[in-house]
């Protein structure tokens, strides 16, 4: 096997052509095997690639989890996905709804405060994680009276409201502090304002969602911090889409799309409010009476692009607003977002590359475990001590029971990994297997061992499949 | 532990506020423990999330590897990263260069055809993978005479030239076919032209690279298919940056940045040529005499945005070209690229989530292996058969040596995974461990077993660290 690598043209030049001052050579696509090239026939873990090892995410780019944080996050999501309730202690939770079972409340049941309904379409709603019996996958159910809406479940998601707007002290700038017409608001850079890069990361994603929806001739109608979900550090998704369309469906109206342009305008104004609230780090900033203060805060602390975007969305426009009009304001920040996303891909890929061998190694040890020391096989109590199995028993000792010259245990995971990899690859390398009484040494190749291993496990599997002889 | 989930506001409402028609409730940030909530105390693999399970990448978006392909790709990259040469058979390859060792040629040594140098800065160059002894990471070295340039090594990368322009028959449209002034070129949609989405994916990345370089006051000078590397399906990187700056460095010139504006213009023209060649799927298309034919081909098969971008870059402009001017032509395609990149993130994350447990399980089995059947520990030949170790021996039998009622082997990986997970978590669940003579049954909890397991392995480790007593 020969790597297709950085620049392998020139191996077998079959034609050349000079184009625009540069000479190109066409090559035979079949790379010639290179003499004396050695691929390790067993696997060892490659180091992290330098472009990830020395990655320096840009200061103005959205941040993302690095490998260790991501693992923690994945385990956390896993836990949340698998969480169940004890039905006997939660009689208020239905055991099944339509084809969904294993309901797990994502909000308290019943809601402790009926006022909560205001942010939930003026209805009492409940929200569950549930498993669809048709595909066994987890979904998020939003239940409104007898209606149930089903959405993808994103474990560990939180709302933009709960992440950014759940601290009432942040509003004090607007609600408590008094400052006069001529006294400029103090810069709030150090008072917990969000970094502009985060706000743009959100703008790009929310405008992308609106663009997709509006291009389809629909409206979102739930562009609100309580309906925007955040997973990881900056990834957004819009929850509860379609709920208003169903709840306000008017059968008497013949053309249901008539109101869409109006709803789409409302979507864009809602987006403006979300962005302004983020820029003020307070929902109080979008109250009509605070608007001037809020815009001054934006002018002082953020770029004119951000201010212009908010003004475009929130002030009167002579013609209909369009989500396409904000693209130029995002401008080169698209590149920043894309860079960050691709760097994140690199990080996760590197992390996956490290893990991709573990499943294989685990299965190898599990197979070996089913063979070694098996007390009886098909009425033969000496099966695991004789023939091929004897070799595998000695290999097991070689793998796990190494001792130093002075007789102390020598425990080294890389020895285990390396031996298992050689076994898996069946390399021609020889290995000395010492009997327990140290009286005999069997010299075999890993390739021999692999044959023993494969045929023995096959024997077990066949017996398992066909029953006793 | 309580999940921070889809919408947990309302748990402990401590303040409400009505803003812009929506009522918001501030909640106590400490979630109340939910009565009767059960987290599985052992791990089982969660299913693929629906947003990945039912992912439908958009037709006009750049494609990416799905999980299985990605694993193959990662293993392939791993192999290439670890490949070495046999020094004795490759005497032409230096054993060391500066602080780099383990050189592995990425191009034939010596180059079979001296003409090859035309595309390599008019010098004979050689290209190696090598390991830096300072950080033990692999790098790509480009050697020009006595000069060595070091770049990040991207295993499995190939040049844009070798992926897209290495088929001379693709040029026949320009070089062989005769068609008159009035005879329009036939549509080549079915003749192997590249999808427009791929071309835009490339444009976005190449313009991003140029933007970064130009913003830094520098020029790229190697915007050429032989210097553009592709990894995966569509990811681009520019190779050999800086080589021309060094090779053409003129000590007599006082201000080295004077020529930058000119080089930057050349970069943009080079980008135009790359894009036109991609659109024609042939390098012949960018030859001056074929330009009209080539542009007609573009007009027929691609969007006017693509045509305009090429015209902007390749035709005379009254003022200096700027990479910023092409952003509006990319327009909403930024969203498409970003969407694709984020979907790709979702796929890799889901895949990593599946693997993240395997390393842990593998280490558990490796530890168990060091304990079970150890022939001797500190001169005690019965160590592994007595005390805590006896329980772990019976647990090993429970794990691996299950049989059906009729005595045939019962081999089930999920049983092994589940038991190991319960052991790892130390759950209070009880387990019946049957002695080999079936005369006694020991009832222990996984929590007991975990204690035995941990203390025994610790005992081994201590002995390994301190030597024999």
mmCIF file of N, CA and C in Angstrom, chain A residues 5-7 10 19 24-27 35-39 44 48 50-51 54 77-78 83-84 86 90 104 106-107 112 118 135 137-138 152 157 159 161 165-166 171 207 224 235 237 283 335 341 344-346 349 369 372-373 401 408-409 436 464 467-468, chain B residues 5-7 10 24-27 35-39 44 48 50-51 54 77-78 83-84 86 90 104 106-107 112 135 137-139 152 157 159 161 165-166 171 207 224 235 237 283 335 341 344-346 349 357 369 372-373 401 408-409 436 464 467-468:
data_model
loop_
_atom_site.group_PDB
_atom_site.id
_atom_site.type_symbol
_atom_site.label_atom_id
_atom_site.label_comp_id
_atom_site.label_asym_id
_atom_site.label_seq_id
_atom_site.Cartn_x
_atom_site.Cartn_y
_atom_site.Cartn_z
ATOM 1 N N UNK A 5 0.081 10.959 -1.413
ATOM 2 C CA UNK A 5 0.535 11.975 -0.476
ATOM 3 C C UNK A 5 0.817 13.304 -1.124
ATOM 4 N N UNK A 6 1.409 14.176 -0.283
ATOM 5 C CA UNK A 6 1.487 15.595 -0.595
ATOM 6 C C UNK A 6 1.655 15.884 -2.073
ATOM 7 N N UNK A 7 2.535 15.219 -2.703
ATOM 8 C CA UNK A 7 2.746 15.560 -4.098
ATOM 9 C C UNK A 7 3.411 14.372 -4.760
ATOM 10 N N UNK A 10 4.798 13.028 -10.944
ATOM 11 C CA UNK A 10 6.188 12.851 -11.329
ATOM 12 C C UNK A 10 6.637 11.415 -11.253
ATOM 13 N N UNK A 19 0.914 25.448 -19.287
ATOM 14 C CA UNK A 19 -0.311 26.245 -19.259
ATOM 15 C C UNK A 19 -0.068 27.459 -18.392
ATOM 16 N N UNK A 24 2.768 21.424 -16.359
ATOM 17 C CA UNK A 24 2.116 20.359 -15.615
ATOM 18 C C UNK A 24 2.491 19.021 -16.212
ATOM 19 N N UNK A 25 2.610 18.034 -15.359
ATOM 20 C CA UNK A 25 2.941 16.703 -15.828
ATOM 21 C C UNK A 25 1.834 15.754 -15.438
ATOM 22 N N UNK A 26 1.329 15.045 -16.413
ATOM 23 C CA UNK A 26 0.326 14.048 -16.109
ATOM 24 C C UNK A 26 1.036 12.784 -15.709
ATOM 25 N N UNK A 27 0.511 12.135 -14.735
ATOM 26 C CA UNK A 27 1.205 10.940 -14.266
ATOM 27 C C UNK A 27 0.270 9.755 -14.361
ATOM 28 N N UNK A 35 10.548 1.182 -3.150
ATOM 29 C CA UNK A 35 11.395 0.120 -2.595
ATOM 30 C C UNK A 35 11.738 0.434 -1.148
ATOM 31 N N UNK A 36 11.722 -0.572 -0.330
ATOM 32 C CA UNK A 36 12.178 -0.403 1.042
ATOM 33 C C UNK A 36 11.271 0.426 1.918
ATOM 34 N N UNK A 37 10.009 0.556 1.530
ATOM 35 C CA UNK A 37 9.087 1.310 2.373
ATOM 36 C C UNK A 37 8.495 0.360 3.408
ATOM 37 N N UNK A 38 8.462 0.782 4.632
ATOM 38 C CA UNK A 38 8.010 -0.081 5.714
ATOM 39 C C UNK A 38 6.798 0.544 6.396
ATOM 40 N N UNK A 39 5.681 -0.133 6.334
ATOM 41 C CA UNK A 39 4.571 0.304 7.166
ATOM 42 C C UNK A 39 4.611 -0.524 8.435
ATOM 43 N N UNK A 44 0.537 1.451 16.420
ATOM 44 C CA UNK A 44 0.776 2.235 17.611
ATOM 45 C C UNK A 44 0.046 3.553 17.407
ATOM 46 N N UNK A 48 -0.657 13.529 18.019
ATOM 47 C CA UNK A 48 -1.562 14.563 17.529
ATOM 48 C C UNK A 48 -0.868 15.324 16.410
ATOM 49 N N UNK A 50 0.442 18.307 14.132
ATOM 50 C CA UNK A 50 0.860 19.644 14.593
ATOM 51 C C UNK A 50 -0.219 20.716 14.418
ATOM 52 N N UNK A 51 -1.027 20.613 13.346
ATOM 53 C CA UNK A 51 -2.008 21.685 13.136
ATOM 54 C C UNK A 51 -3.076 21.666 14.223
ATOM 55 N N UNK A 54 -0.772 22.521 17.916
ATOM 56 C CA UNK A 54 -0.417 23.936 18.121
ATOM 57 C C UNK A 54 -1.543 24.863 17.674
ATOM 58 N N UNK A 77 -23.943 14.233 27.895
ATOM 59 C CA UNK A 77 -25.084 14.080 26.979
ATOM 60 C C UNK A 77 -25.610 12.652 27.012
ATOM 61 N N UNK A 78 -24.681 11.725 27.047
ATOM 62 C CA UNK A 78 -25.010 10.312 27.117
ATOM 63 C C UNK A 78 -25.885 10.037 28.340
ATOM 64 N N UNK A 83 -31.203 8.910 30.893
ATOM 65 C CA UNK A 83 -31.934 9.092 32.157
ATOM 66 C C UNK A 83 -33.384 8.637 32.038
ATOM 67 N N UNK A 84 -33.868 7.977 33.053
ATOM 68 C CA UNK A 84 -35.263 7.534 33.080
ATOM 69 C C UNK A 84 -35.886 7.919 34.415
ATOM 70 N N UNK A 86 -38.612 6.847 37.618
ATOM 71 C CA UNK A 86 -39.305 5.747 38.264
ATOM 72 C C UNK A 86 -40.796 6.055 38.162
ATOM 73 N N UNK A 90 -43.666 8.949 39.878
ATOM 74 C CA UNK A 90 -44.038 10.068 39.009
ATOM 75 C C UNK A 90 -45.328 9.732 38.272
ATOM 76 N N UNK A 104 -39.753 11.281 29.936
ATOM 77 C CA UNK A 104 -38.932 11.840 31.012
ATOM 78 C C UNK A 104 -39.141 13.356 30.998
ATOM 79 N N UNK A 106 -38.787 17.172 31.037
ATOM 80 C CA UNK A 106 -37.685 18.119 30.919
ATOM 81 C C UNK A 106 -38.018 19.431 31.623
ATOM 82 N N UNK A 107 -39.294 19.556 32.054
ATOM 83 C CA UNK A 107 -39.704 20.681 32.882
ATOM 84 C C UNK A 107 -40.501 20.086 34.037
ATOM 85 N N UNK A 112 -45.015 24.622 38.372
ATOM 86 C CA UNK A 112 -45.275 25.182 39.685
ATOM 87 C C UNK A 112 -46.013 26.505 39.608
ATOM 88 N N UNK A 118 -47.256 31.998 29.833
ATOM 89 C CA UNK A 118 -47.127 33.153 28.956
ATOM 90 C C UNK A 118 -46.037 32.965 27.908
ATOM 91 N N UNK A 135 -38.529 3.838 15.863
ATOM 92 C CA UNK A 135 -37.100 3.809 15.525
ATOM 93 C C UNK A 135 -36.196 3.737 16.759
ATOM 94 N N UNK A 137 -35.373 5.874 18.802
ATOM 95 C CA UNK A 137 -34.521 7.041 19.011
ATOM 96 C C UNK A 137 -35.197 8.024 19.962
ATOM 97 N N UNK A 138 -34.405 8.811 20.675
ATOM 98 C CA UNK A 138 -34.981 9.773 21.624
ATOM 99 C C UNK A 138 -35.468 11.042 20.919
ATOM 100 N N UNK A 152 -36.392 16.747 17.350
ATOM 101 C CA UNK A 152 -35.128 16.067 17.682
ATOM 102 C C UNK A 152 -34.770 16.383 19.122
ATOM 103 N N UNK A 157 -28.910 20.387 25.899
ATOM 104 C CA UNK A 157 -29.193 21.720 25.379
ATOM 105 C C UNK A 157 -29.781 22.578 26.493
ATOM 106 N N UNK A 159 -31.663 26.671 27.057
ATOM 107 C CA UNK A 159 -32.181 27.771 26.262
ATOM 108 C C UNK A 159 -31.248 28.973 26.368
ATOM 109 N N UNK A 161 -32.286 31.794 26.921
ATOM 110 C CA UNK A 161 -32.774 32.492 28.105
ATOM 111 C C UNK A 161 -32.025 32.036 29.351
ATOM 112 N N UNK A 165 -29.836 35.085 30.080
ATOM 113 C CA UNK A 165 -30.729 36.120 30.608
ATOM 114 C C UNK A 165 -31.389 35.744 31.920
ATOM 115 N N UNK A 166 -30.754 34.858 32.657
ATOM 116 C CA UNK A 166 -31.386 34.375 33.880
ATOM 117 C C UNK A 166 -30.823 35.056 35.119
ATOM 118 N N UNK A 171 -29.893 43.336 34.695
ATOM 119 C CA UNK A 171 -30.832 44.354 34.213
ATOM 120 C C UNK A 171 -30.689 45.677 34.944
ATOM 121 N N UNK A 207 -29.680 33.929 11.568
ATOM 122 C CA UNK A 207 -30.073 34.431 10.253
ATOM 123 C C UNK A 207 -30.098 33.280 9.248
ATOM 124 N N UNK A 224 -37.141 33.684 19.859
ATOM 125 C CA UNK A 224 -37.217 34.214 21.220
ATOM 126 C C UNK A 224 -36.213 33.459 22.100
ATOM 127 N N UNK A 235 -23.385 26.472 19.660
ATOM 128 C CA UNK A 235 -24.249 25.959 18.599
ATOM 129 C C UNK A 235 -25.709 26.214 18.928
ATOM 130 N N UNK A 237 -29.956 26.091 17.960
ATOM 131 C CA UNK A 237 -31.052 25.489 17.214
ATOM 132 C C UNK A 237 -32.341 26.151 17.668
ATOM 133 N N UNK A 283 -32.459 41.549 29.035
ATOM 134 C CA UNK A 283 -33.711 41.670 28.305
ATOM 135 C C UNK A 283 -34.345 43.035 28.515
ATOM 136 N N UNK A 335 -16.218 34.167 7.113
ATOM 137 C CA UNK A 335 -14.952 33.433 7.057
ATOM 138 C C UNK A 335 -14.520 32.987 8.448
ATOM 139 N N UNK A 341 -15.342 26.625 12.598
ATOM 140 C CA UNK A 341 -16.042 25.355 12.448
ATOM 141 C C UNK A 341 -15.096 24.281 11.900
ATOM 142 N N UNK A 344 -12.675 23.196 14.525
ATOM 143 C CA UNK A 344 -13.358 22.307 15.454
ATOM 144 C C UNK A 344 -13.429 20.893 14.861
ATOM 145 N N UNK A 345 -13.708 20.826 13.560
ATOM 146 C CA UNK A 345 -13.693 19.534 12.879
ATOM 147 C C UNK A 345 -12.349 18.847 13.052
ATOM 148 N N UNK A 346 -11.277 19.617 12.893
ATOM 149 C CA UNK A 346 -9.935 19.041 13.023
ATOM 150 C C UNK A 346 -9.726 18.458 14.416
ATOM 151 N N UNK A 349 -11.842 15.298 14.863
ATOM 152 C CA UNK A 349 -11.286 14.213 14.034
ATOM 153 C C UNK A 349 -10.051 13.613 14.675
ATOM 154 N N UNK A 369 -10.793 -13.472 26.370
ATOM 155 C CA UNK A 369 -11.380 -13.835 27.653
ATOM 156 C C UNK A 369 -12.327 -15.019 27.559
ATOM 157 N N UNK A 372 -9.603 -18.137 27.175
ATOM 158 C CA UNK A 372 -8.690 -18.453 28.279
ATOM 159 C C UNK A 372 -9.453 -18.946 29.498
ATOM 160 N N UNK A 373 -8.933 -20.035 30.114
ATOM 161 C CA UNK A 373 -9.440 -20.535 31.393
ATOM 162 C C UNK A 373 -10.895 -20.985 31.337
ATOM 163 N N UNK A 401 1.076 -11.000 32.419
ATOM 164 C CA UNK A 401 1.755 -11.409 33.649
ATOM 165 C C UNK A 401 3.266 -11.259 33.584
ATOM 166 N N UNK A 408 9.193 -8.653 40.252
ATOM 167 C CA UNK A 408 8.057 -7.765 40.529
ATOM 168 C C UNK A 408 7.214 -7.593 39.266
ATOM 169 N N UNK A 409 5.918 -7.365 39.469
ATOM 170 C CA UNK A 409 5.037 -7.199 38.294
ATOM 171 C C UNK A 409 5.516 -6.048 37.415
ATOM 172 N N UNK A 436 4.677 -22.278 32.317
ATOM 173 C CA UNK A 436 4.670 -21.782 33.697
ATOM 174 C C UNK A 436 5.785 -22.383 34.547
ATOM 175 N N UNK A 464 -21.767 -22.275 20.001
ATOM 176 C CA UNK A 464 -22.824 -21.425 20.542
ATOM 177 C C UNK A 464 -24.020 -21.397 19.602
ATOM 178 N N UNK A 467 -25.475 -25.463 19.314
ATOM 179 C CA UNK A 467 -25.810 -26.234 20.507
ATOM 180 C C UNK A 467 -24.866 -27.392 20.701
ATOM 181 N N UNK A 468 -25.078 -28.163 21.776
ATOM 182 C CA UNK A 468 -24.134 -29.237 22.105
ATOM 183 C C UNK A 468 -24.171 -30.349 21.082
ATOM 184 N N UNK B 5 -31.597 21.016 30.877
ATOM 185 C CA UNK B 5 -32.186 20.536 29.639
ATOM 186 C C UNK B 5 -33.079 21.544 28.968
ATOM 187 N N UNK B 6 -33.766 21.022 27.922
ATOM 188 C CA UNK B 6 -34.398 21.884 26.932
ATOM 189 C C UNK B 6 -34.950 23.168 27.524
ATOM 190 N N UNK B 7 -35.642 23.099 28.592
ATOM 191 C CA UNK B 7 -36.233 24.304 29.110
ATOM 192 C C UNK B 7 -36.563 24.052 30.564
ATOM 193 N N UNK B 10 -38.594 27.960 35.330
ATOM 194 C CA UNK B 10 -39.875 27.693 35.978
ATOM 195 C C UNK B 10 -39.718 26.837 37.207
ATOM 196 N N UNK B 24 -40.909 36.814 30.973
ATOM 197 C CA UNK B 24 -39.761 35.981 31.294
ATOM 198 C C UNK B 24 -39.716 35.735 32.786
ATOM 199 N N UNK B 25 -39.325 34.571 33.165
ATOM 200 C CA UNK B 25 -39.220 34.237 34.574
ATOM 201 C C UNK B 25 -37.778 33.909 34.882
ATOM 202 N N UNK B 26 -37.258 34.558 35.894
ATOM 203 C CA UNK B 26 -35.912 34.234 36.336
ATOM 204 C C UNK B 26 -36.006 33.084 37.307
ATOM 205 N N UNK B 27 -35.125 32.185 37.192
ATOM 206 C CA UNK B 27 -35.218 31.026 38.066
ATOM 207 C C UNK B 27 -33.955 30.898 38.890
ATOM 208 N N UNK B 35 -37.838 14.157 41.941
ATOM 209 C CA UNK B 35 -38.105 12.920 42.680
ATOM 210 C C UNK B 35 -38.221 11.751 41.712
ATOM 211 N N UNK B 36 -37.658 10.656 42.092
ATOM 212 C CA UNK B 36 -37.850 9.436 41.302
ATOM 213 C C UNK B 36 -37.150 9.424 39.971
ATOM 214 N N UNK B 37 -36.123 10.264 39.831
ATOM 215 C CA UNK B 37 -35.403 10.255 38.573
ATOM 216 C C UNK B 37 -34.285 9.219 38.653
ATOM 217 N N UNK B 38 -34.183 8.413 37.628
ATOM 218 C CA UNK B 38 -33.223 7.310 37.640
ATOM 219 C C UNK B 38 -32.226 7.475 36.508
ATOM 220 N N UNK B 39 -30.970 7.624 36.847
ATOM 221 C CA UNK B 39 -29.961 7.552 35.808
ATOM 222 C C UNK B 39 -29.445 6.130 35.780
ATOM 223 N N UNK B 44 -24.867 2.038 28.986
ATOM 224 C CA UNK B 44 -25.120 1.324 27.747
ATOM 225 C C UNK B 44 -24.995 2.345 26.635
ATOM 226 N N UNK B 48 -27.849 6.582 18.044
ATOM 227 C CA UNK B 48 -27.505 7.776 17.282
ATOM 228 C C UNK B 48 -28.637 8.788 17.415
ATOM 229 N N UNK B 50 -31.383 11.504 16.496
ATOM 230 C CA UNK B 50 -32.166 11.566 15.251
ATOM 231 C C UNK B 50 -31.630 12.587 14.246
ATOM 232 N N UNK B 51 -31.094 13.721 14.740
ATOM 233 C CA UNK B 51 -30.635 14.733 13.765
ATOM 234 C C UNK B 51 -29.439 14.244 12.968
ATOM 235 N N UNK B 54 -31.076 10.786 10.750
ATOM 236 C CA UNK B 54 -31.885 11.126 9.564
ATOM 237 C C UNK B 54 -31.304 12.316 8.810
ATOM 238 N N UNK B 77 -4.932 7.520 7.258
ATOM 239 C CA UNK B 77 -4.034 8.619 7.635
ATOM 240 C C UNK B 77 -3.032 8.156 8.675
ATOM 241 N N UNK B 78 -3.523 7.350 9.591
ATOM 242 C CA UNK B 78 -2.704 6.795 10.645
ATOM 243 C C UNK B 78 -1.549 5.993 10.022
ATOM 244 N N UNK B 83 4.223 5.390 8.472
ATOM 245 C CA UNK B 83 5.069 4.705 7.488
ATOM 246 C C UNK B 83 6.526 5.137 7.613
ATOM 247 N N UNK B 84 7.425 4.192 7.485
ATOM 248 C CA UNK B 84 8.854 4.499 7.537
ATOM 249 C C UNK B 84 9.561 3.820 6.368
ATOM 250 N N UNK B 86 13.074 1.754 4.968
ATOM 251 C CA UNK B 86 14.237 0.991 5.364
ATOM 252 C C UNK B 86 15.461 1.766 4.870
ATOM 253 N N UNK B 90 17.339 2.713 1.012
ATOM 254 C CA UNK B 90 17.104 4.057 0.487
ATOM 255 C C UNK B 90 18.251 4.979 0.889
ATOM 256 N N UNK B 104 10.882 10.402 5.304
ATOM 257 C CA UNK B 104 10.155 9.479 4.435
ATOM 258 C C UNK B 104 9.785 10.258 3.175
ATOM 259 N N UNK B 106 8.082 11.792 0.102
ATOM 260 C CA UNK B 106 6.700 11.911 -0.378
ATOM 261 C C UNK B 106 6.668 12.056 -1.889
ATOM 262 N N UNK B 107 7.854 12.213 -2.473
ATOM 263 C CA UNK B 107 7.987 12.214 -3.928
ATOM 264 C C UNK B 107 9.171 11.302 -4.240
ATOM 265 N N UNK B 112 12.469 11.465 -11.171
ATOM 266 C CA UNK B 112 12.762 10.723 -12.404
ATOM 267 C C UNK B 112 12.930 11.655 -13.586
ATOM 268 N N UNK B 135 9.574 18.022 19.283
ATOM 269 C CA UNK B 135 8.227 17.752 19.791
ATOM 270 C C UNK B 135 7.683 16.389 19.358
ATOM 271 N N UNK B 137 6.588 15.387 16.655
ATOM 272 C CA UNK B 137 5.431 15.426 15.756
ATOM 273 C C UNK B 137 5.888 15.349 14.299
ATOM 274 N N UNK B 138 5.017 14.821 13.428
ATOM 275 C CA UNK B 138 5.401 14.703 12.020
ATOM 276 C C UNK B 138 5.205 16.017 11.272
ATOM 277 N N UNK B 139 6.140 16.321 10.408
ATOM 278 C CA UNK B 139 6.055 17.518 9.581
ATOM 279 C C UNK B 139 6.321 17.161 8.130
ATOM 280 N N UNK B 152 3.183 21.834 8.387
ATOM 281 C CA UNK B 152 2.373 20.792 9.021
ATOM 282 C C UNK B 152 2.227 19.621 8.055
ATOM 283 N N UNK B 157 -3.112 13.749 2.293
ATOM 284 C CA UNK B 157 -3.460 14.881 1.435
ATOM 285 C C UNK B 157 -3.008 14.590 0.004
ATOM 286 N N UNK B 159 -2.707 16.661 -4.007
ATOM 287 C CA UNK B 159 -2.790 17.996 -4.590
ATOM 288 C C UNK B 159 -4.059 18.111 -5.429
ATOM 289 N N UNK B 161 -4.065 19.303 -8.264
ATOM 290 C CA UNK B 161 -3.636 18.842 -9.574
ATOM 291 C C UNK B 161 -3.874 17.344 -9.725
ATOM 292 N N UNK B 165 -6.831 17.328 -12.142
ATOM 293 C CA UNK B 165 -6.282 17.702 -13.447
ATOM 294 C C UNK B 165 -5.270 16.698 -13.978
ATOM 295 N N UNK B 166 -5.381 15.486 -13.526
ATOM 296 C CA UNK B 166 -4.374 14.508 -13.937
ATOM 297 C C UNK B 166 -4.870 13.594 -15.052
ATOM 298 N N UNK B 171 -8.834 17.365 -21.404
ATOM 299 C CA UNK B 171 -8.476 18.561 -22.152
ATOM 300 C C UNK B 171 -8.914 18.515 -23.604
ATOM 301 N N UNK B 207 -10.395 31.766 -1.096
ATOM 302 C CA UNK B 207 -10.500 33.207 -0.864
ATOM 303 C C UNK B 207 -10.268 33.514 0.617
ATOM 304 N N UNK B 224 -1.821 27.694 -6.951
ATOM 305 C CA UNK B 224 -1.658 26.857 -8.131
ATOM 306 C C UNK B 224 -2.109 25.437 -7.781
ATOM 307 N N UNK B 235 -11.682 19.501 1.855
ATOM 308 C CA UNK B 235 -10.932 20.453 2.674
ATOM 309 C C UNK B 235 -9.625 20.846 1.994
ATOM 310 N N UNK B 237 -5.957 23.165 1.758
ATOM 311 C CA UNK B 237 -4.893 23.906 2.434
ATOM 312 C C UNK B 237 -3.874 24.305 1.377
ATOM 313 N N UNK B 283 -7.040 22.074 -17.391
ATOM 314 C CA UNK B 283 -6.095 23.186 -17.353
ATOM 315 C C UNK B 283 -5.969 23.866 -18.699
ATOM 316 N N UNK B 335 -23.597 30.498 3.913
ATOM 317 C CA UNK B 335 -24.491 29.737 4.808
ATOM 318 C C UNK B 335 -24.433 28.244 4.497
ATOM 319 N N UNK B 341 -20.480 22.307 7.250
ATOM 320 C CA UNK B 341 -19.406 22.117 8.214
ATOM 321 C C UNK B 341 -19.985 21.741 9.587
ATOM 322 N N UNK B 344 -21.249 18.211 9.546
ATOM 323 C CA UNK B 344 -20.106 17.320 9.628
ATOM 324 C C UNK B 344 -19.640 17.183 11.081
ATOM 325 N N UNK B 345 -19.614 18.316 11.789
ATOM 326 C CA UNK B 345 -19.299 18.277 13.208
ATOM 327 C C UNK B 345 -20.225 17.324 13.953
ATOM 328 N N UNK B 346 -21.510 17.415 13.637
ATOM 329 C CA UNK B 346 -22.495 16.555 14.315
ATOM 330 C C UNK B 346 -22.183 15.077 14.070
ATOM 331 N N UNK B 349 -19.000 14.071 15.978
ATOM 332 C CA UNK B 349 -19.268 14.054 17.418
ATOM 333 C C UNK B 349 -20.046 12.809 17.826
ATOM 334 N N UNK B 357 -16.376 5.402 25.101
ATOM 335 C CA UNK B 357 -16.448 4.413 26.172
ATOM 336 C C UNK B 357 -15.484 3.250 25.948
ATOM 337 N N UNK B 369 -7.061 -8.510 33.382
ATOM 338 C CA UNK B 369 -6.118 -9.498 32.869
ATOM 339 C C UNK B 369 -4.843 -9.587 33.693
ATOM 340 N N UNK B 372 -6.221 -11.655 37.025
ATOM 341 C CA UNK B 372 -6.682 -13.039 36.885
ATOM 342 C C UNK B 372 -5.556 -13.971 36.471
ATOM 343 N N UNK B 373 -5.505 -15.138 37.137
ATOM 344 C CA UNK B 373 -4.592 -16.213 36.764
ATOM 345 C C UNK B 373 -3.124 -15.827 36.849
ATOM 346 N N UNK B 401 -17.425 -16.786 30.645
ATOM 347 C CA UNK B 401 -17.623 -18.227 30.454
ATOM 348 C C UNK B 401 -19.052 -18.675 30.688
ATOM 349 N N UNK B 408 -23.957 -25.193 26.232
ATOM 350 C CA UNK B 408 -23.209 -24.618 25.114
ATOM 351 C C UNK B 408 -22.765 -23.199 25.473
ATOM 352 N N UNK B 409 -21.645 -22.751 24.898
ATOM 353 C CA UNK B 409 -21.156 -21.397 25.196
ATOM 354 C C UNK B 409 -22.197 -20.347 24.826
ATOM 355 N N UNK B 436 -16.499 -22.987 40.668
ATOM 356 C CA UNK B 436 -16.384 -23.884 39.521
ATOM 357 C C UNK B 436 -16.982 -25.262 39.789
ATOM 358 N N UNK B 464 4.796 -3.106 41.656
ATOM 359 C CA UNK B 464 5.543 -2.774 40.449
ATOM 360 C C UNK B 464 6.418 -1.546 40.682
ATOM 361 N N UNK B 467 9.187 -2.531 43.815
ATOM 362 C CA UNK B 467 10.049 -3.707 43.705
ATOM 363 C C UNK B 467 9.677 -4.747 44.754
ATOM 364 N N UNK B 468 10.397 -5.881 44.756
ATOM 365 C CA UNK B 468 10.010 -6.980 45.636
ATOM 366 C C UNK B 468 10.222 -6.614 47.104
#
